[in-house]
């Protein structure tokens, strides 16, 4: 650790939306010092050249980054591109919080199937911990390689985890997640899909059913929690907001459960988890509950004694990405879980 | 067509979004002449005083409207407020297209339960026809009292009707409709919910499960088609677009059906229905497919042999309200179904 | 002319926003038949492959277009790229409505200065007519090469033309046009500037003062009308709407003029011009006045006896591009000016 | 003062957008303790009942507020409604930051003319200080009654102050401010103007010229700085963003000034003012530069040696309201100017 007890960190991939949000959080964090920020497309510029901020933080290419200066790095690179950087960081003894999908899946064949490339570091998978913070605190505190979850999985898994762990779900019924994501979730690289005129005044479903890559990590966690991953039906929708995510999740229960019992189950489950908030009975989570925060807000709405609707809201760049990354960093380094996040 | 063959019509409630859209369609219709347009809040003004248009169409109070001048009226009034006007029009021998909920439900007790007021004209319910055009063409052509469906029911029922009529749905499984509606669906009366700052950059679920009033008319139609209305789970969401509606509907099939068979079922069902379009296999309906049109566009996406996702898109003021009203008018008066609509 | 008196036309550059709007207008026009539509990026596809419409209109490459089939073409290509196509069409005896900047400027040196390429067809400039319809009707009716104005110039010039022609402007004072443009004005090609997340919730001025290319054609017209083009200060702003343009224009008068006189000047000037509407005194033009129309709506708001604010609203794809192109076509072919436009 | 040297404060009118932003800033401020928050419309509820936050801050009616507990209050009430509260607070010896217009104008007749009510406390006007922080630091540090400026005046006056103080403006030329404001500037009370469907996809000019109430305070400051207030032409526009303000200001210089000199003038003027940032030459201020910050960002773009375009960006709820209020509080109480603001 540097003087004043600050921890030196680096950020790979700082020019994308997630990387930029990581910079924002690291800058404001009481116990981190930002040593470098990389960007291949903007190397040689500063962040103020590519975002409307005054932060004269230099962007360097990854090749110039000095791993020996830092104790930890945040990798905000695309999948596949992240692996070499993670390997190098781990070889240098640097702890890694990887925001890509590269270390989320424990099975290399599953990885190859969904991401269409072979895994380059199967040996590191053994030490990687899936950083859905509220489910894995102990493991997270001990790992040197944290695989930060996707935004869709974070919202959906936090919504269903209390039911899975209580073994309350009907094992024969589909678990349907109808998700709505703000456009920043699609990244900063221009495309027709993210063109203002195409996304504005529109709602677009895409990769419906079991075809979106995030299905893989959700299935993995659902099965770890004793559920049947094959029951998951996942429908992402692109919606005309800049930041925000809302999952509306429909589940069937294995037996009749009263609305009070269900609500208390959720309150108890998240009672000691400071970045998840369960709404009072009768309220419904909206995107506005969490925008520009690092929270996940969940509402529990029974339809009848066997059918339940869960709404989970988070900011796709906050609890859905950089916020959860910092939350995991805090746990890895023995800091207060919410340091720099509220 | 010469002026002698035009049909004289009136519009009650012309200052709301639905009424204004009705005016727009009637103005451009080849076989209608607009004789009056009413508005209690703007009586004495013209439409150009309350909308950014140049149409100097006078708005009068309903009390001033001369029913003897017209052959048909469009009632674009709120529920309960519509009944007295419909009664008066029918007494005057005028054919009615009522866009409120007042004549959609066949059971007065069901009406009272959902709308919290007694029905004032149970005797008229017997002659009222539910105007989901694609399902009821023959009855519509003969009725003098057309109950135009709600926007949510139109999108959802058109998505599931081919499956219900083919008896393909699993009778024990929920039918889940996750709907997204533009803000004009909430009416023009200012409210906190429709305030720009509250609705912008937000997605808000509301009345989840079986609590929205439109559940009643959907249950009625589902049961008429042989389904179990109790299976319906309906989740409306307010989304930050001005016009547009998208329903993502999740259904379970009673037996394995191939994706080709399913797609052909939909193509066949809507083959002769000019205002419903089934997308080619592999495409997904978005709001942009139907905005500012009078179409409903449906996509069919199998998850597996038993699970199916239907997306139905329409403009809430078009096929979801005034467009379908004119479509029904065309059928009632023996005109081409799409006159004035494409 | 083909049978039924329809005029055969072709569209070059049909896949961009302006070209697509031209297709929409041509399809709905009572006296045009669309013979071909070209797109280099989407040749071999149909319009329904690249837009959410069902129009199975094939897109071909420009090289495949048969000029011998058509009487007129709309060129919706980028500047510089338009010239060869226009040359070829004119050589084939086809009348041209060119929506690019290539034939708007009468001086090839001015063209070279602003567009950084030499002009390829100076000999055609002599026959080209600048198609600001309301100012040039007679010349337009006789030309075979129509240079359709830019969207910004159309709004600003229509706002100031009555004052310039009446010689009412203070020759020593700046004429300031603060313009707001919807994002479709920036084209459909993805870029960071038009990325949803960058444009949404933002207002961005750009090319302020006398640096935007549209300054050149405005200066040319202002000077033709007897004004001093050097007085023009033009500030375009990108605003988060899909379609629409609003110019707020500030002018100083050479002498005291009453508000009544000014308003009547505008009413008289546009009295016989069906696609320009002058608002009643006291009203102000907004974008909503003209969206998805082919109108320009102008308001006249005196600050005092010498200072005046004009607001001019149009749809950048309507009166600002394809709408005016069709209006000019109508005049070139002796049709009713508003055919297919209202 | 309480322990830990925190200063006890109260907020009147905490349920509106400005009041809510004041609560947010006070909560996060290192040296303030919030003792009460009032709302007449939501008294008895908590902030979490009316905003999507978890802050269980009780809202009380103003009559219940205990002035004896606090050292300072923020009054976020509408004009006219603010006066009695300010009077009561001053009588109780409490220092006041008033965000209404009630104490901005030094002349009671001017106040009456623009606000259509008589001033109730002319005697307090003598002690009131206009809190445009960058211009009035010394007076602000000594006052007990701070009149916080309007959002439009803050942006426009910060843009022109360096020129006025340097006596560089042409005294005979208009000073034109074309301003664009996000919808939160119109308040949280629902109205047709702020209805999502009316404001979305629209730009609306209003109160053009010299008719908006904010003209009065701008004229007052311009004249204090030696300018001619009658030269001001002000055109506010409502734009479809939730938060943000951009003023594009057009001025004429009295003599030729080089662009370097102008840029340095602005850099020097704001060199020691931490919440105003002058952009590097060649860059232009956009709304995105300041959203959700407490900064004003200014760009300087010469058109030629005599004409200049200034763009000033701020968040209407930040530097345009509650942010500047806290900045002024900091100076009044001898704290660091940016405490709680960056």
mmCIF file of N, CA and C in Angstrom, chain D residues 184-228:
data_model
loop_
_atom_site.group_PDB
_atom_site.id
_atom_site.type_symbol
_atom_site.label_atom_id
_atom_site.label_comp_id
_atom_site.label_asym_id
_atom_site.label_seq_id
_atom_site.Cartn_x
_atom_site.Cartn_y
_atom_site.Cartn_z
ATOM 1 N N UNK D 184 -37.119 20.161 -15.915
ATOM 2 C CA UNK D 184 -37.198 20.308 -14.455
ATOM 3 C C UNK D 184 -37.202 21.773 -14.054
ATOM 4 N N UNK D 185 -36.695 22.634 -14.938
ATOM 5 C CA UNK D 185 -36.746 24.070 -14.665
ATOM 6 C C UNK D 185 -38.147 24.616 -14.562
ATOM 7 N N UNK D 186 -39.113 23.895 -15.099
ATOM 8 C CA UNK D 186 -40.513 24.349 -15.043
ATOM 9 C C UNK D 186 -41.229 23.849 -13.794
ATOM 10 N N UNK D 187 -40.499 23.153 -12.916
ATOM 11 C CA UNK D 187 -41.116 22.719 -11.672
ATOM 12 C C UNK D 187 -41.795 21.377 -11.767
ATOM 13 N N UNK D 188 -42.172 20.859 -10.601
ATOM 14 C CA UNK D 188 -42.727 19.504 -10.553
ATOM 15 C C UNK D 188 -44.246 19.469 -10.646
ATOM 16 N N UNK D 189 -44.872 20.620 -10.540
ATOM 17 C CA UNK D 189 -46.329 20.646 -10.625
ATOM 18 C C UNK D 189 -46.759 20.250 -12.037
ATOM 19 N N UNK D 190 -47.610 19.239 -12.173
ATOM 20 C CA UNK D 190 -47.997 18.823 -13.524
ATOM 21 C C UNK D 190 -48.707 19.930 -14.293
ATOM 22 N N UNK D 191 -48.424 20.013 -15.571
ATOM 23 C CA UNK D 191 -49.074 20.984 -16.452
ATOM 24 C C UNK D 191 -49.011 20.424 -17.864
ATOM 25 N N UNK D 192 -49.802 21.000 -18.763
ATOM 26 C CA UNK D 192 -49.769 20.506 -20.136
ATOM 27 C C UNK D 192 -48.383 20.728 -20.751
ATOM 28 N N UNK D 193 -47.798 21.859 -20.428
ATOM 29 C CA UNK D 193 -46.469 22.192 -20.967
ATOM 30 C C UNK D 193 -45.408 21.160 -20.589
ATOM 31 N N UNK D 194 -45.538 20.602 -19.389
ATOM 32 C CA UNK D 194 -44.524 19.649 -18.932
ATOM 33 C C UNK D 194 -44.981 18.199 -19.087
ATOM 34 N N UNK D 195 -46.136 17.977 -19.695
ATOM 35 C CA UNK D 195 -46.596 16.609 -19.987
ATOM 36 C C UNK D 195 -45.571 15.963 -20.923
ATOM 37 N N UNK D 196 -45.239 14.717 -20.646
ATOM 38 C CA UNK D 196 -44.220 14.047 -21.447
ATOM 39 C C UNK D 196 -44.504 14.159 -22.937
ATOM 40 N N UNK D 197 -45.751 13.902 -23.321
ATOM 41 C CA UNK D 197 -46.067 13.841 -24.752
ATOM 42 C C UNK D 197 -45.957 15.212 -25.416
ATOM 43 N N UNK D 198 -46.147 16.272 -24.642
ATOM 44 C CA UNK D 198 -46.058 17.619 -25.203
ATOM 45 C C UNK D 198 -44.605 18.104 -25.284
ATOM 46 N N UNK D 199 -43.808 17.736 -24.287
ATOM 47 C CA UNK D 199 -42.431 18.238 -24.249
ATOM 48 C C UNK D 199 -41.466 17.356 -25.033
ATOM 49 N N UNK D 200 -41.744 16.060 -25.068
ATOM 50 C CA UNK D 200 -40.878 15.101 -25.761
ATOM 51 C C UNK D 200 -40.864 15.404 -27.257
ATOM 52 N N UNK D 201 -39.703 15.213 -27.884
ATOM 53 C CA UNK D 201 -39.576 15.415 -29.330
ATOM 54 C C UNK D 201 -39.991 16.820 -29.744
ATOM 55 N N UNK D 202 -39.803 17.788 -28.884
ATOM 56 C CA UNK D 202 -40.233 19.146 -29.189
ATOM 57 C C UNK D 202 -39.205 20.142 -28.649
ATOM 58 N N UNK D 203 -39.159 21.301 -29.272
ATOM 59 C CA UNK D 203 -38.432 22.462 -28.744
ATOM 60 C C UNK D 203 -39.435 23.610 -28.795
ATOM 61 N N UNK D 204 -39.659 24.273 -27.658
ATOM 62 C CA UNK D 204 -40.665 25.342 -27.589
ATOM 63 C C UNK D 204 -40.069 26.638 -27.079
ATOM 64 N N UNK D 205 -39.991 27.653 -27.911
ATOM 65 C CA UNK D 205 -39.630 28.976 -27.387
ATOM 66 C C UNK D 205 -40.818 29.553 -26.609
ATOM 67 N N UNK D 206 -40.532 30.387 -25.634
ATOM 68 C CA UNK D 206 -41.634 31.030 -24.888
ATOM 69 C C UNK D 206 -41.136 32.329 -24.279
ATOM 70 N N UNK D 207 -42.046 33.226 -24.016
ATOM 71 C CA UNK D 207 -41.709 34.511 -23.380
ATOM 72 C C UNK D 207 -40.498 35.176 -24.028
ATOM 73 N N UNK D 208 -40.557 35.312 -25.337
ATOM 74 C CA UNK D 208 -39.402 35.807 -26.096
ATOM 75 C C UNK D 208 -39.186 37.303 -25.926
ATOM 76 N N UNK D 209 -37.941 37.712 -25.992
ATOM 77 C CA UNK D 209 -37.609 39.130 -26.100
ATOM 78 C C UNK D 209 -37.255 39.749 -24.776
ATOM 79 N N UNK D 210 -38.233 40.436 -24.206
ATOM 80 C CA UNK D 210 -37.981 41.060 -22.901
ATOM 81 C C UNK D 210 -39.167 40.818 -21.980
ATOM 82 N N UNK D 211 -39.768 39.637 -22.130
ATOM 83 C CA UNK D 211 -41.003 39.406 -21.376
ATOM 84 C C UNK D 211 -40.878 38.353 -20.284
ATOM 85 N N UNK D 212 -39.794 37.598 -20.229
ATOM 86 C CA UNK D 212 -39.638 36.617 -19.158
ATOM 87 C C UNK D 212 -39.192 37.343 -17.883
ATOM 88 N N UNK D 213 -39.708 36.874 -16.731
ATOM 89 C CA UNK D 213 -39.410 37.557 -15.471
ATOM 90 C C UNK D 213 -37.924 37.650 -15.143
ATOM 91 N N UNK D 214 -37.158 36.695 -15.626
ATOM 92 C CA UNK D 214 -35.726 36.739 -15.328
ATOM 93 C C UNK D 214 -35.021 37.923 -15.987
ATOM 94 N N UNK D 215 -35.687 38.567 -16.955
ATOM 95 C CA UNK D 215 -35.089 39.759 -17.567
ATOM 96 C C UNK D 215 -34.798 40.801 -16.488
ATOM 97 N N UNK D 216 -35.699 40.912 -15.524
ATOM 98 C CA UNK D 216 -35.561 41.971 -14.519
ATOM 99 C C UNK D 216 -34.244 41.851 -13.755
ATOM 100 N N UNK D 217 -33.920 40.654 -13.281
ATOM 101 C CA UNK D 217 -32.682 40.558 -12.503
ATOM 102 C C UNK D 217 -31.446 40.649 -13.392
ATOM 103 N N UNK D 218 -31.574 40.223 -14.649
ATOM 104 C CA UNK D 218 -30.426 40.376 -15.548
ATOM 105 C C UNK D 218 -30.159 41.843 -15.837
ATOM 106 N N UNK D 219 -31.225 42.595 -16.107
ATOM 107 C CA UNK D 219 -31.061 44.030 -16.369
ATOM 108 C C UNK D 219 -30.397 44.704 -15.175
ATOM 109 N N UNK D 220 -30.848 44.347 -13.973
ATOM 110 C CA UNK D 220 -30.289 44.952 -12.762
ATOM 111 C C UNK D 220 -28.776 44.716 -12.667
ATOM 112 N N UNK D 221 -28.365 43.485 -12.925
ATOM 113 C CA UNK D 221 -26.936 43.179 -12.804
ATOM 114 C C UNK D 221 -26.139 43.800 -13.942
ATOM 115 N N UNK D 222 -26.689 43.732 -15.143
ATOM 116 C CA UNK D 222 -25.983 44.328 -16.286
ATOM 117 C C UNK D 222 -25.729 45.807 -16.021
ATOM 118 N N UNK D 223 -26.724 46.481 -15.467
ATOM 119 C CA UNK D 223 -26.546 47.919 -15.230
ATOM 120 C C UNK D 223 -25.569 48.179 -14.086
ATOM 121 N N UNK D 224 -25.599 47.324 -13.066
ATOM 122 C CA UNK D 224 -24.604 47.458 -12.003
ATOM 123 C C UNK D 224 -23.185 47.330 -12.556
ATOM 124 N N UNK D 225 -23.057 46.505 -13.581
ATOM 125 C CA UNK D 225 -21.729 46.285 -14.162
ATOM 126 C C UNK D 225 -21.416 47.306 -15.256
ATOM 127 N N UNK D 226 -22.292 48.301 -15.404
ATOM 128 C CA UNK D 226 -21.996 49.373 -16.342
ATOM 129 C C UNK D 226 -22.564 49.188 -17.727
ATOM 130 N N UNK D 227 -23.344 48.146 -17.926
ATOM 131 C CA UNK D 227 -23.921 47.914 -19.243
ATOM 132 C C UNK D 227 -25.293 48.558 -19.366
ATOM 133 N N UNK D 228 -25.892 48.392 -20.546
ATOM 134 C CA UNK D 228 -27.230 48.925 -20.794
ATOM 135 C C UNK D 228 -28.207 47.745 -20.816
#
